[in-house]
Structures are given as structure tokens and as C-alpha cells.
PDB file of C-alpha atoms in Angstrom:
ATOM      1  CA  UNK A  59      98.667 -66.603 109.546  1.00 78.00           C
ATOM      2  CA  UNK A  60      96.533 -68.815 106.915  1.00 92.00           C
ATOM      3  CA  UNK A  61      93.870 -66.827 105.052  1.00 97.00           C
ATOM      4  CA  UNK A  62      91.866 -70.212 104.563  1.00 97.00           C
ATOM      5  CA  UNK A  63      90.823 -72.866 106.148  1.00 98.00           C
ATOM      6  CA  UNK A  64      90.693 -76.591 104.363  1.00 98.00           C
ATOM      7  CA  UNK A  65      88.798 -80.033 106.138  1.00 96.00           C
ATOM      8  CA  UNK A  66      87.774 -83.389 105.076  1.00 96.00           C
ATOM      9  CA  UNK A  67      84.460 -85.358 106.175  1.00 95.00           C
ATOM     10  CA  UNK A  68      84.564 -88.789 106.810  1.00 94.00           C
ATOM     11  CA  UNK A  69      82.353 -88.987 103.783  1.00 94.00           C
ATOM     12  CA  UNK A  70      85.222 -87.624 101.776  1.00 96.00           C
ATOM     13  CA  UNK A  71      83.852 -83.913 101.290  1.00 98.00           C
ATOM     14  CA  UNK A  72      86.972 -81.963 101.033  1.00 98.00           C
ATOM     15  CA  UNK A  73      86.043 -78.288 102.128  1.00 98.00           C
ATOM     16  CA  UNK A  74      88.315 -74.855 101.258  1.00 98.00           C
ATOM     17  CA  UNK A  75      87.016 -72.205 102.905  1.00 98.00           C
ATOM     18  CA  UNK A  76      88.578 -68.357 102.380  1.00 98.00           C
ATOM     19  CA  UNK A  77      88.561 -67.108 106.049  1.00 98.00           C
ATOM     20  CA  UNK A  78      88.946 -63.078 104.735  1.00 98.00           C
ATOM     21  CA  UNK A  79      85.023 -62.435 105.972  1.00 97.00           C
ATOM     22  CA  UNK A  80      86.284 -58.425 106.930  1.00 96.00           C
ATOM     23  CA  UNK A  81      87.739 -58.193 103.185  1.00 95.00           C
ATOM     24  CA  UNK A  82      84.484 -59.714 102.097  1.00 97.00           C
ATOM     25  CA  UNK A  83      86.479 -62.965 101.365  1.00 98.00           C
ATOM     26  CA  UNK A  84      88.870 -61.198  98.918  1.00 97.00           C
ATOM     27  CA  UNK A  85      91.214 -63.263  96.930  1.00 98.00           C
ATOM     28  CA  UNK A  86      95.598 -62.351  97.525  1.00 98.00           C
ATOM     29  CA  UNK A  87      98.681 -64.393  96.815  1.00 98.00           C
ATOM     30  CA  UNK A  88      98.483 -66.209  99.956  1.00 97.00           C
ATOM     31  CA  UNK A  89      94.984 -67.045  99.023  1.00 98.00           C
ATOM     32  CA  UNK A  90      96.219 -68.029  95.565  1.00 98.00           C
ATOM     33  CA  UNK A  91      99.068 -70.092  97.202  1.00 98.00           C
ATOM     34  CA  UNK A  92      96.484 -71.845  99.921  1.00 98.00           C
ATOM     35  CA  UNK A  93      93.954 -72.784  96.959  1.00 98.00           C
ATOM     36  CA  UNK A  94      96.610 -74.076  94.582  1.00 98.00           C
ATOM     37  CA  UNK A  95      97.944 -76.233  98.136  1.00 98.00           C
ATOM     38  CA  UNK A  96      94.293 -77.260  97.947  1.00 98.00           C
ATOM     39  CA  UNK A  97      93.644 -78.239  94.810  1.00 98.00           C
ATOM     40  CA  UNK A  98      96.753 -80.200  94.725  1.00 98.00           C
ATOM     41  CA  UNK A  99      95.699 -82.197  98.088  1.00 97.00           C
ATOM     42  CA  UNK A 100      92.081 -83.295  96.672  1.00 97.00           C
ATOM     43  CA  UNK A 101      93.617 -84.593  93.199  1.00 96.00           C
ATOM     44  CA  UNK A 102      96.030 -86.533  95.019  1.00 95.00           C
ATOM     45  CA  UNK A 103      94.147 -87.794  97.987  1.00 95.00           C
ATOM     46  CA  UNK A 104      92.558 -90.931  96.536  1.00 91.00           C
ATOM     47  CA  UNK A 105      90.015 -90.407 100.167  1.00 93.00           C
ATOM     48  CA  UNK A 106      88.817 -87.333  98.953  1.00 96.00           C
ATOM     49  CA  UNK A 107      85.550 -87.866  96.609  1.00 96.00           C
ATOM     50  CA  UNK A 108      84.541 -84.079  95.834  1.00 98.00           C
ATOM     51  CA  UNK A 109      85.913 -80.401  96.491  1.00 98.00           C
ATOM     52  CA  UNK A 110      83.513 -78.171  97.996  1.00 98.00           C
ATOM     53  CA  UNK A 111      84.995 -73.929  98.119  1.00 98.00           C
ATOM     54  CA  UNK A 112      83.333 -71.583 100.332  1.00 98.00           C
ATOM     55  CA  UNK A 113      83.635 -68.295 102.019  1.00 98.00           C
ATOM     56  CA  UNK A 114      83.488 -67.760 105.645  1.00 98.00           C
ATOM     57  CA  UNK A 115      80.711 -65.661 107.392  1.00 97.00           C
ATOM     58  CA  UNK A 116      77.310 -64.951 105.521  1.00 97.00           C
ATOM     59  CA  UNK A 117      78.283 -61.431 103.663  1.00 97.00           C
ATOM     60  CA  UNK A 118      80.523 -63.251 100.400  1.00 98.00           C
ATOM     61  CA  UNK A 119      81.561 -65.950  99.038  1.00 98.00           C
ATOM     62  CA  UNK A 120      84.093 -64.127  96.816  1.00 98.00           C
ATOM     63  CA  UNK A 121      84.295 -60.063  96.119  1.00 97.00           C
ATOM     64  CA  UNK A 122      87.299 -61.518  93.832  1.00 97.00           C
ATOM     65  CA  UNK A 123      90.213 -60.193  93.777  1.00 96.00           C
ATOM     66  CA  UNK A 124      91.852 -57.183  96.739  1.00 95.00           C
ATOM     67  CA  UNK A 125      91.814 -54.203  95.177  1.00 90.00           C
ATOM     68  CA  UNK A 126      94.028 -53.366  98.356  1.00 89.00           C
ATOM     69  CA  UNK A 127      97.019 -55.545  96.625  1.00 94.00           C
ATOM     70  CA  UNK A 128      96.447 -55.592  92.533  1.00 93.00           C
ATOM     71  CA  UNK A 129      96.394 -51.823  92.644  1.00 88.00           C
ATOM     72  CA  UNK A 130     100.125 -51.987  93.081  1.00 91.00           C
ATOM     73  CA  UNK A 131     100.049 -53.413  89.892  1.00 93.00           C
ATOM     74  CA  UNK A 132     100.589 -50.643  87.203  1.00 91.00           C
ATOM     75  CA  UNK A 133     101.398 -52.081  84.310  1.00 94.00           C
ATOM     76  CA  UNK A 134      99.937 -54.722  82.012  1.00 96.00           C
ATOM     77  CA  UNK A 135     103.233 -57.329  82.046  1.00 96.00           C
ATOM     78  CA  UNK A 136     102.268 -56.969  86.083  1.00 96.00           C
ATOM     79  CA  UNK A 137      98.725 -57.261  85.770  1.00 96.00           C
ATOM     80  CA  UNK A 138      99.706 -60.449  83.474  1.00 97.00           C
ATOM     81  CA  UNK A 139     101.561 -62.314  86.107  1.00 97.00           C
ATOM     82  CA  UNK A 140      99.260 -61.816  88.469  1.00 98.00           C
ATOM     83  CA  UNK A 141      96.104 -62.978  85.893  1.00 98.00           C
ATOM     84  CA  UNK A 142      98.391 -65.756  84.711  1.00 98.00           C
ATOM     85  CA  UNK A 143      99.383 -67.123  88.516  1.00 98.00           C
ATOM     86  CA  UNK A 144      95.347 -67.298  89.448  1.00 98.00           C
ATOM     87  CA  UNK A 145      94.228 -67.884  85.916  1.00 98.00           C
ATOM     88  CA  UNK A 146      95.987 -71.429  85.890  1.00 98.00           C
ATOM     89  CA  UNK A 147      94.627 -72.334  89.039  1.00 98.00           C
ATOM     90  CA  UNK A 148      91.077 -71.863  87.745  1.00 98.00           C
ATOM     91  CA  UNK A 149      91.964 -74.292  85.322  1.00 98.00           C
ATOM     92  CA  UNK A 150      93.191 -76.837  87.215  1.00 98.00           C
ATOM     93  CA  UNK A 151      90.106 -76.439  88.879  1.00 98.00           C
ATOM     94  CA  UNK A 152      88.191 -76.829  85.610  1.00 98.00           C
ATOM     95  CA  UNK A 153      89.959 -80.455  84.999  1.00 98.00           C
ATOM     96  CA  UNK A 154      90.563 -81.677  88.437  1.00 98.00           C
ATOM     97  CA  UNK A 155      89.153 -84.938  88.174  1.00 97.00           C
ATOM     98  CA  UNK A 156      86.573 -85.017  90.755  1.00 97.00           C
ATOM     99  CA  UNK A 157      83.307 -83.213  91.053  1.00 98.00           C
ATOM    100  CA  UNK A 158      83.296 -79.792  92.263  1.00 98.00           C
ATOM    101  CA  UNK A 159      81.058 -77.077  94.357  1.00 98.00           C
ATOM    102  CA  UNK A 160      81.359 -73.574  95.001  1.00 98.00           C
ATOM    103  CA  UNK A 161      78.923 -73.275  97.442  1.00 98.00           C
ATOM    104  CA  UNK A 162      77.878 -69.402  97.421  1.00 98.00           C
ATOM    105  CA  UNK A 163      77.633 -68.420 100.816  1.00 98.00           C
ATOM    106  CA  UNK A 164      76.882 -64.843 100.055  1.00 98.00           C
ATOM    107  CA  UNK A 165      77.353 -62.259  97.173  1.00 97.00           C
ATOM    108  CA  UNK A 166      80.114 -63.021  94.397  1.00 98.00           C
ATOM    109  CA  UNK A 167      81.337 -60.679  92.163  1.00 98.00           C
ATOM    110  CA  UNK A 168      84.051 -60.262  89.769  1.00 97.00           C
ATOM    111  CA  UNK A 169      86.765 -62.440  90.070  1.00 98.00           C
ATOM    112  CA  UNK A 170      84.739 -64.540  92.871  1.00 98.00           C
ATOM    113  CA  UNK A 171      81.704 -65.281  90.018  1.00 98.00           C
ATOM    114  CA  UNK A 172      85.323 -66.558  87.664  1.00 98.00           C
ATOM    115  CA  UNK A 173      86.284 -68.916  90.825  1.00 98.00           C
ATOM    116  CA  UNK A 174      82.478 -70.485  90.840  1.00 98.00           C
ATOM    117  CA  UNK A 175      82.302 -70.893  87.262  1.00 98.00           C
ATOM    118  CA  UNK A 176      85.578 -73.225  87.104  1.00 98.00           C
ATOM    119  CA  UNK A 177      83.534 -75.347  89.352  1.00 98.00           C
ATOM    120  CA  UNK A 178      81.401 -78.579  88.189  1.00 98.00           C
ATOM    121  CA  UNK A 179      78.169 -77.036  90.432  1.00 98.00           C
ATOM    122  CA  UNK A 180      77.095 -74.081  92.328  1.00 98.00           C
ATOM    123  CA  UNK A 181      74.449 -74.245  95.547  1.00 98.00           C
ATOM    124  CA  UNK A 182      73.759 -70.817  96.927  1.00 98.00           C
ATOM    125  CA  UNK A 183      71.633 -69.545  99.883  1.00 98.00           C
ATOM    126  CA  UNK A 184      69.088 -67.754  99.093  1.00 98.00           C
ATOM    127  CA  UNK A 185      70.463 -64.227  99.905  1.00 98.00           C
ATOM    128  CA  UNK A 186      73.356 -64.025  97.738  1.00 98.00           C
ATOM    129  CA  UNK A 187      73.528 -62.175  95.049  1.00 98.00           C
ATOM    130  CA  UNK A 188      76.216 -62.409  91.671  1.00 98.00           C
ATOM    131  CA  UNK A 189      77.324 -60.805  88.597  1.00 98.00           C
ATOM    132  CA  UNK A 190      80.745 -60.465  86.427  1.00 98.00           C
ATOM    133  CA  UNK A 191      81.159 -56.554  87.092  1.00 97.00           C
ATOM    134  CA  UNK A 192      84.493 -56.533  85.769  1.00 97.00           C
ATOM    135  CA  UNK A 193      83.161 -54.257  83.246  1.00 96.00           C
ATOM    136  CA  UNK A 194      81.828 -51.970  85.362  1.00 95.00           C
ATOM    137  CA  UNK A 195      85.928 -51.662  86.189  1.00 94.00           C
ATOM    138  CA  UNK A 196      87.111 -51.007  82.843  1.00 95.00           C
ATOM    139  CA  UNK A 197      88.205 -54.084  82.499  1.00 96.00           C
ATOM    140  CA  UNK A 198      87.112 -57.546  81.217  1.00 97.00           C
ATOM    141  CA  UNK A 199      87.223 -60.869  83.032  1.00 98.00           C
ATOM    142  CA  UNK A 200      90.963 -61.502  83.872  1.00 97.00           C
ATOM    143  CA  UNK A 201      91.639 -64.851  85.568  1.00 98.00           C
ATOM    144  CA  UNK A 202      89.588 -66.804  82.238  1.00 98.00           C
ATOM    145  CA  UNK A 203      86.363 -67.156  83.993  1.00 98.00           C
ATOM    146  CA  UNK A 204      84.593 -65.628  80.593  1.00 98.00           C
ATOM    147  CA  UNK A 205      85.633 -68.281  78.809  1.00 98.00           C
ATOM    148  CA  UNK A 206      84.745 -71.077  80.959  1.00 98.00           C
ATOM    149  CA  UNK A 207      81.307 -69.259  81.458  1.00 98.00           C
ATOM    150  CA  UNK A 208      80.419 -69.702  77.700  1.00 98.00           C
ATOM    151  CA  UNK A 209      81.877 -73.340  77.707  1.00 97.00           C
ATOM    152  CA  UNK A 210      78.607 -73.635  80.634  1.00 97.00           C
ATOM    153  CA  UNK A 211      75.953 -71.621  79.532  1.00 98.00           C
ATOM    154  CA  UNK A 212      73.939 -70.738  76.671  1.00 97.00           C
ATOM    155  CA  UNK A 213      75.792 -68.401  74.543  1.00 98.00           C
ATOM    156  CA  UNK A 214      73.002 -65.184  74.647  1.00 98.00           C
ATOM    157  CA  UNK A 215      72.786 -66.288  78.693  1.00 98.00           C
ATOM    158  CA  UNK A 216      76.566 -66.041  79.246  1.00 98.00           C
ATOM    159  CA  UNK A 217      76.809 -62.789  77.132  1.00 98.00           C
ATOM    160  CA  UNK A 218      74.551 -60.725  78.506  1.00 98.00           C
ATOM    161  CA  UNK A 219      75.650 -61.653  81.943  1.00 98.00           C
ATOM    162  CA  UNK A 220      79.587 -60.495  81.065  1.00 98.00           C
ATOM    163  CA  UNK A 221      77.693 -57.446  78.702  1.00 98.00           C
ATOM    164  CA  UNK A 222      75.659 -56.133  81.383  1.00 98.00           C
ATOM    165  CA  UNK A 223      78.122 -56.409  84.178  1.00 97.00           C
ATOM    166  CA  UNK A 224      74.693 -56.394  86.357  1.00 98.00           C
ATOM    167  CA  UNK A 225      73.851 -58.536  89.720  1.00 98.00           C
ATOM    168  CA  UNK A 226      71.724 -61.321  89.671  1.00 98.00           C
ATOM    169  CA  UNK A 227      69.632 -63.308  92.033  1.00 98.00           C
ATOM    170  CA  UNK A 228      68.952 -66.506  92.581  1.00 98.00           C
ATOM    171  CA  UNK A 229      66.100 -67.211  90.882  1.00 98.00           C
ATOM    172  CA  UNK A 230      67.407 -65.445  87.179  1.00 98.00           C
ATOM    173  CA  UNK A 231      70.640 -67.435  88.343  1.00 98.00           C
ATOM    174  CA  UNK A 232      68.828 -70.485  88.562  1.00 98.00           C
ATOM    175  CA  UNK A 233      66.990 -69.919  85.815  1.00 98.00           C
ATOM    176  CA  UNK A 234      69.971 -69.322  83.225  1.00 98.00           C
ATOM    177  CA  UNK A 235      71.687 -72.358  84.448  1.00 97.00           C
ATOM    178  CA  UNK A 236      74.578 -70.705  86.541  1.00 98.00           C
ATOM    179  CA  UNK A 237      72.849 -72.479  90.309  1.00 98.00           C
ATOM    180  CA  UNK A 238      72.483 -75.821  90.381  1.00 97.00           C
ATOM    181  CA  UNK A 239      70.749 -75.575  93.637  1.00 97.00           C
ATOM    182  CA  UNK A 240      69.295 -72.441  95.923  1.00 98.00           C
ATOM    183  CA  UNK A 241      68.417 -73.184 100.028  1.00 98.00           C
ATOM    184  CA  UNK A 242      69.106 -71.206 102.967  1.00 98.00           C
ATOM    185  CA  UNK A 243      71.954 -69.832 104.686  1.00 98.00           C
ATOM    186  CA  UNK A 244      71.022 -71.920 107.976  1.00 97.00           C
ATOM    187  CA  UNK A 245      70.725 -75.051 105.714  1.00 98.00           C
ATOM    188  CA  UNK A 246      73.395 -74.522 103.071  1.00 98.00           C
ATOM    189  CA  UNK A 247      75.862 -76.533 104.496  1.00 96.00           C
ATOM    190  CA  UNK A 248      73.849 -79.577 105.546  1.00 96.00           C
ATOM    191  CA  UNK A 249      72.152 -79.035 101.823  1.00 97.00           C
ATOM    192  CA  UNK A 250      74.900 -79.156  99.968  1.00 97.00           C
ATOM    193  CA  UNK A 251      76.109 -82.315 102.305  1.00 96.00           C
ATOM    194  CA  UNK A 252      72.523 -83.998 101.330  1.00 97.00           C
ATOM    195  CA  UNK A 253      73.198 -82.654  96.944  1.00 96.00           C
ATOM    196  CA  UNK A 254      76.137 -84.214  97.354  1.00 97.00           C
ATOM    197  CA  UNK A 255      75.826 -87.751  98.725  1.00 97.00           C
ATOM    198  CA  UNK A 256      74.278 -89.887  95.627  1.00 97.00           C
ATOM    199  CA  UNK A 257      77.372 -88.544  93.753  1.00 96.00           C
ATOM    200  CA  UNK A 258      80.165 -89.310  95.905  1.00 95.00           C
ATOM    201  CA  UNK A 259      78.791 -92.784  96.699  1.00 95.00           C
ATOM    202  CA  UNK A 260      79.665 -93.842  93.759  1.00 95.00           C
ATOM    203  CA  UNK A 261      83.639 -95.217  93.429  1.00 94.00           C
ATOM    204  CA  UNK A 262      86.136 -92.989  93.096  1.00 92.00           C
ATOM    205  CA  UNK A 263      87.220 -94.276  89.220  1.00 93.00           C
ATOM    206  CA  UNK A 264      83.705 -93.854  88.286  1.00 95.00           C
ATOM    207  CA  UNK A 265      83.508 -90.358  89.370  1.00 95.00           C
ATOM    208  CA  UNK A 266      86.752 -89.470  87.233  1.00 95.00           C
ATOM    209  CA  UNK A 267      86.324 -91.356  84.854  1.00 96.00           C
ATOM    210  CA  UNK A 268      82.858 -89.088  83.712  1.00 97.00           C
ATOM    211  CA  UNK A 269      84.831 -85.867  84.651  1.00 97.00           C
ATOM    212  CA  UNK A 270      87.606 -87.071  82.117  1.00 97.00           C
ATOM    213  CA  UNK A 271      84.391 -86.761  79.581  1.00 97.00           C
ATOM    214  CA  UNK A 272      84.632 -83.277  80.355  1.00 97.00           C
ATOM    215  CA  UNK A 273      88.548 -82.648  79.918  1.00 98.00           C
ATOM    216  CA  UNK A 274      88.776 -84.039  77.198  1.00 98.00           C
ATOM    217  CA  UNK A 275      86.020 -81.428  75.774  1.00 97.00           C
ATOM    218  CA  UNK A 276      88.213 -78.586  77.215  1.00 97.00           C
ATOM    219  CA  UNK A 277      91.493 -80.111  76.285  1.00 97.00           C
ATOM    220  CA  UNK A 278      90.165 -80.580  72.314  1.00 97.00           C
ATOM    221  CA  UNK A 279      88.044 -77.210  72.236  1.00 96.00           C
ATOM    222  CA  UNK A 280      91.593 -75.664  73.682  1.00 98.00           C
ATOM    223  CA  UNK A 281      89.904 -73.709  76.524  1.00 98.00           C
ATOM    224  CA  UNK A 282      93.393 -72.964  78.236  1.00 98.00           C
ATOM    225  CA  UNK A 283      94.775 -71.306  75.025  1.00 98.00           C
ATOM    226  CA  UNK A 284      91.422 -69.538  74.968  1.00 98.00           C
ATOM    227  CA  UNK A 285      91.422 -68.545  78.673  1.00 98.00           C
ATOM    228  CA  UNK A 286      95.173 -67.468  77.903  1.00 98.00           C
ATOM    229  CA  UNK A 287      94.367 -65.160  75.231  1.00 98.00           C
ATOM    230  CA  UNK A 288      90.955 -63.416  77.619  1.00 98.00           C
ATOM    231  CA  UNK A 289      94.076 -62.762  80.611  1.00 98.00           C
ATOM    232  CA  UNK A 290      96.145 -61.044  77.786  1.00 97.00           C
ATOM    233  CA  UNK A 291      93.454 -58.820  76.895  1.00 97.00           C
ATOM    234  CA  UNK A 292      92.745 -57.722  80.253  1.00 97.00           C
ATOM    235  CA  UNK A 293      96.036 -57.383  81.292  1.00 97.00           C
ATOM    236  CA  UNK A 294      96.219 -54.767  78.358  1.00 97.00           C
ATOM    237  CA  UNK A 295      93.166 -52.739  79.645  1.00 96.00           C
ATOM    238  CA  UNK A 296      94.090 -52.657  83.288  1.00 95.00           C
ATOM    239  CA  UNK A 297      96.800 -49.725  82.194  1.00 93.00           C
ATOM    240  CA  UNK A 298      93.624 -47.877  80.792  1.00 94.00           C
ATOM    241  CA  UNK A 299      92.734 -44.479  82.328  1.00 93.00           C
ATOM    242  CA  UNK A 300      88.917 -46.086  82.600  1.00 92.00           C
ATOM    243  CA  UNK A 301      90.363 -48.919  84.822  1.00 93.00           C
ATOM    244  CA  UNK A 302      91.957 -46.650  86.847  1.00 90.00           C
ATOM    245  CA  UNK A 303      89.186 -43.984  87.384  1.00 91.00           C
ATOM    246  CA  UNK A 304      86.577 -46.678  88.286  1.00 91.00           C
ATOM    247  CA  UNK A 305      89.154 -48.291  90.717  1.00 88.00           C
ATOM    248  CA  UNK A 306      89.820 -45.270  92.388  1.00 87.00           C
ATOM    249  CA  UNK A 307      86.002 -44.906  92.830  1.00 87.00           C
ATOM    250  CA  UNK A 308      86.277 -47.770  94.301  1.00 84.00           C
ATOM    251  CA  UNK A 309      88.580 -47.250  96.828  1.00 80.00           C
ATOM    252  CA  UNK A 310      87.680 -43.749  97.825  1.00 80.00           C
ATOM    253  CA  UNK A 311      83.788 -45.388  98.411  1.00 81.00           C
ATOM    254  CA  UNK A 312      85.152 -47.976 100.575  1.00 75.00           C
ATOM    255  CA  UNK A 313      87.436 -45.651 102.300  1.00 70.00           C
TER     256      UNK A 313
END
């Protein structure tokens, strides 16, 4: 059974939604497999204008990754295939040659705040709430995300957000630059429909041709080597005895 579900609008809006709402939208191989399907439909489908990823239900867009699964991972050449696998996809994210929305549907943490940073733009309702808590876990960012964050924010902004390993809402999103746009969970849909439509009515060549501004950036600044080198780290600190201990907490308080 799919973990995800993907559609197209006739306006060209293609739509990947992670359908995990009782694992707070929790990211697993066969999530990892359906997004990477995904992401390899939009850049091929010359139809599709812009990629919009979501999470079902109102609770999260993105908790990031199940503890449930990674926990079987012990050791860091484990924890580095696993960071590797989702860490590339993030990238192809990054460069995928049409615009891009992660349209916060609730709270996203970890991992989840990684997936909406690879995006071009991020439209949230009102409610949701974000932070990279990673540290809070012992660990830093593992799938690249704090790399691409300080490619898109100011550098004390993007620091002290990664630092702190604290939520934030909207408004101190908004106000650092990580929300394009804020509106309500009744409206965020239809919202994000509305942000979208002077974009993606321009032509298709247009579109990539200003993303392959962008790429090129990332491709001469070397921000895959970079987001390479942030998985290695934290695949070294996941066999730490502080990852562990704050995983466990985490586990036991969900339990």
C-alpha cells in the first residue's frame, strides 16, 4: 500500500502528498522511493509547470524521518546509507528545474524542515509550527538540509535556527525569510493555487531557464559536495551515546 499520494491540475500543479497523517507524516524508504518516483515524473513531464509537497491531515507536514525504522540503524556506515539515499533526493529537489512548494500543512521538524528547505518556496497555514531539532537529538542535520538552509537565508538567521534547535512560528518564520507566504488551513490549498498562478503562466522554458540561474549557483558553490560532507558528520554522531539517550526519550514519550 502507497504511503503517498501524487496528482496533477489541469493547470499543471503537480501535487505529492505523504499520506502517513497517524505517524505525523513521517518519512521511510517507501516514502523515499515514492518521492524520488515523484520527482522523476515532474522533471520529465514537459505538462507539469511546478511541484507542490504536502502532508496529509492538518497535524504535520513532515516530523522527518520514523524513528520507528532508522533506530534499526546502529552504526554510522548504516546511518550513512540511509542519509545518503534521502540526502540525494533533496538535491534533486534543489535543481529540479521547475519551481517548487512545500506547502506546510502543519508542524515540521527535523528532517521535514530539511525537505522544505530544498524547495524554491514555502506557504504555511497559520498553525504550524517549525524548527531543525536535530540537535536536540544529538545529532546534526543529516539528509543536507543545513547546508541548503545557509545557501537561503542570512547566515546569523540560518545559524541560530540549526544552534537553537528551537520551534518557530509563522510570523519569526516569515520574518527570517524561511515562509514565503502564511494563510489558513481552510484556505491553504486554494492559496497556494492563487501564489502560484502568475508563475506557472509563464512557458515552461522560461520557468527553467531562471531556475538554471540557480543550479548553476549550487553546481559552482559545490553544494552537493558540501551537503555530502554535513551527512558524513552526522552519520558519525548517530553512534553517540547522546543520540541514543535522547532517542530513547523519544520513544519511551511516545510510547
Amino acid at each position: 500500500m502507497k504511503k503517498s499520494e501524487l496528482f496533477t491540475t489541469s493547470q499543471g500543479i503537480a501535487t505529492f502528498v505523504i499520506n502517513r497523517p497517524e505517524k505525523r507524516n513521517a518519512i521511510d524508504y517507501d516514502v523515499m522511493n515514492e518521492l524520488q518516483q515523484a520527482v522523476d515524473y515532474v522533471k520529465h513531464d514537459q505538462l507539469v509547470k511546478a511541484f507542490v509537497i504536502t502532508g496529509a491531515g492538518s497535524d504535520a507536514f513532515c516530523s522527518g524521518g520514523d524513528l520507528s525504522v532508522f533506530h534499526e540503524l546502529k552504526t554510522s556506515k548504516e546511518a550513512s546509507q540511509m542519509l545518503t539515499k534521502m540526502g540525494k533526493i533533496l538535491y534533486e529537489i534543489l535543481t529540479l528545474p521547475k519551481p517548487t512548494v512545500a506547502l506546510l500543512n502543519g508542524t515540521s521538524v527535523g528532517g521535514g524542515c530539511e525537505l522544505a528547505i530544498a524547495c524554491d518556496f514555502r506557504i504555511s497555514a497559520t498553525h504550524s509550527e517549525m524548527g531543525f531539532i536535530q540537535g536536540n537529538l544529538g545529532i546534526t542535520t543529516g539528509w543536507g538540509g543545513g547546508t541548503i538552509l545557509l545557501e537561503k537565508l542570512r547566515y546569523q538567521e540560518a545559524m541560530e535556527m540549526i544552534y537553537s534547535a528551537q520551534l518557530y512560528g509563522v510570523e519569526r518564520a516569515k520574518q527570517i525569510g524561511f515562509l514565503s507566504y502564511v494563510t489558513s488551513f481552510k484556505e491553504l490549498t486554494m492559496r497556494c493555487e492563487e501564489w502560484l498562478a502568475p508563475i506557472i503562466h509563464k512557458p515552461t522554458h522560461v520557468l527553467q531557464a531562471y531556475k538554471e540561474i540557480a543550479i548553476e549557483k549550487w553546481e559552482q558553490s559545490r553544494v552537493w559536495n558540501r551537503m555530502e560532507q554535513e551527512i558524513h558528520r552526522c552519520s558519525i554522531l548517530w553512534e553517540s551515546p547522546e543520540h541514543e539517550e535522547a532517542v530513547q526519550k523519544v520513544i519511551v514519550k511516545k510510547a
